[in-house]
Amino acid sequence: MSRTVYVLNGPNLNLLGKREPHIYGHETLADVEAQCRTLATELNLSIEFRQSNAEFQIIDWIHEARETAAAIVINPGAFTHTSIAIMDALNACKCPIFEVHISNVHRRESFRHHSYVSLTATGVMAGFGTHGYSLALRHVAQLLAKEAVNASATNKDRRVAV
Ligand code: CA2
C-alpha cells in the first residue's frame, strides 16, 4: 500500500515569508517543506513536495499522483478560485484530497470564498497558517492506519471463510 503523499503548491506560494507576512506569516515555503518532511518521517509517510506557478504543471503532477499517491494535500493558491481544469484533474483521482489554505479565505475578499477544489476535496483546512499542512498530513496518517486495520480484518475473515 502506497504511503506517498503529494503536497502540491500553486502560484506565488514561492513568495511565502517574503511578502505579506500579515496574511501568510513569516515562514518560507522551504520552512514549510522542512516541517512537512520532519513530520512525514515521524508518521512513516513519504512526501513529494512541489510548487509551480503554472497550471499545466500542477495538473501533470495531479496525474502523476493519481497513479502512485496515497493522498494529495494541495494548496492551489489563486487557482483554487478559477481552475476548472485542476478540479477535473482532482476528480479523476481515487485517493483522498485535502485542500489547505494558510489564510482563512472566508474572512477575505468575496472572490476567495468560492473554491472549485472544495467541490472535489475530501476535507478543507483554512486559516491554520502553515500548520494546516501538518494537520492534513497527520489526518492522512490516521486514515492509512484505519485502512490497514480494515484490510487486516478483511484478510482474517477471508482466512476463516476458506
Ligand atoms: O491562504 C492561502 O493559502 C491561499 O491559497 C494563498 C493564495 C491565495 O490566492 C488564496 O486565495 C489563498 C495566494 C498565495 C500567494 O502567496 C503569497 C505569499 C507571500 C506574498 C505574496 C503572495
JSON list of N, CA and C in Angstrom, two decimals, residues 31 73 80 84 90 92 106 131:
[
{"chain": "A", "resi": 31, "resn": "ASP", "atom": "N", "xyz": [10.71, 26.48, 4.61]},
{"chain": "A", "resi": 31, "resn": "ASP", "atom": "CA", "xyz": [10.42, 26.12, 6.01]},
{"chain": "A", "resi": 31, "resn": "ASP", "atom": "C", "xyz": [9.26, 25.13, 6.07]},
{"chain": "A", "resi": 73, "resn": "VAL", "atom": "N", "xyz": [-2.30, 16.48, -0.76]},
{"chain": "A", "resi": 73, "resn": "VAL", "atom": "CA", "xyz": [-2.53, 17.70, 0.04]},
{"chain": "A", "resi": 73, "resn": "VAL", "atom": "C", "xyz": [-2.21, 18.84, -0.91]},
{"chain": "A", "resi": 80, "resn": "THR", "atom": "N", "xyz": [-7.31, 27.96, -6.92]},
{"chain": "A", "resi": 80, "resn": "THR", "atom": "CA", "xyz": [-8.45, 27.47, -6.14]},
{"chain": "A", "resi": 80, "resn": "THR", "atom": "C", "xyz": [-9.76, 28.06, -6.67]},
{"chain": "A", "resi": 84, "resn": "ILE", "atom": "N", "xyz": [-11.15, 25.20, -13.28]},
{"chain": "A", "resi": 84, "resn": "ILE", "atom": "CA", "xyz": [-11.97, 24.01, -13.52]},
{"chain": "A", "resi": 84, "resn": "ILE", "atom": "C", "xyz": [-11.06, 22.85, -13.94]},
{"chain": "A", "resi": 90, "resn": "LEU", "atom": "N", "xyz": [-8.33, 16.59, -10.33]},
{"chain": "A", "resi": 90, "resn": "LEU", "atom": "CA", "xyz": [-8.51, 16.02, -8.99]},
{"chain": "A", "resi": 90, "resn": "LEU", "atom": "C", "xyz": [-9.67, 15.03, -8.98]},
{"chain": "A", "resi": 92, "resn": "ALA", "atom": "N", "xyz": [-10.43, 13.04, -11.17]},
{"chain": "A", "resi": 92, "resn": "ALA", "atom": "CA", "xyz": [-10.00, 11.78, -11.76]},
{"chain": "A", "resi": 92, "resn": "ALA", "atom": "C", "xyz": [-9.18, 10.93, -10.79]},
{"chain": "A", "resi": 106, "resn": "HIS", "atom": "N", "xyz": [-12.35, 32.67, 3.89]},
{"chain": "A", "resi": 106, "resn": "HIS", "atom": "CA", "xyz": [-13.74, 33.12, 4.08]},
{"chain": "A", "resi": 106, "resn": "HIS", "atom": "C", "xyz": [-13.83, 34.47, 4.78]},
{"chain": "A", "resi": 131, "resn": "HIS", "atom": "N", "xyz": [0.47, 25.56, 9.71]},
{"chain": "A", "resi": 131, "resn": "HIS", "atom": "CA", "xyz": [0.17, 24.36, 10.49]},
{"chain": "A", "resi": 131, "resn": "HIS", "atom": "C", "xyz": [-0.88, 23.49, 9.77]}
]
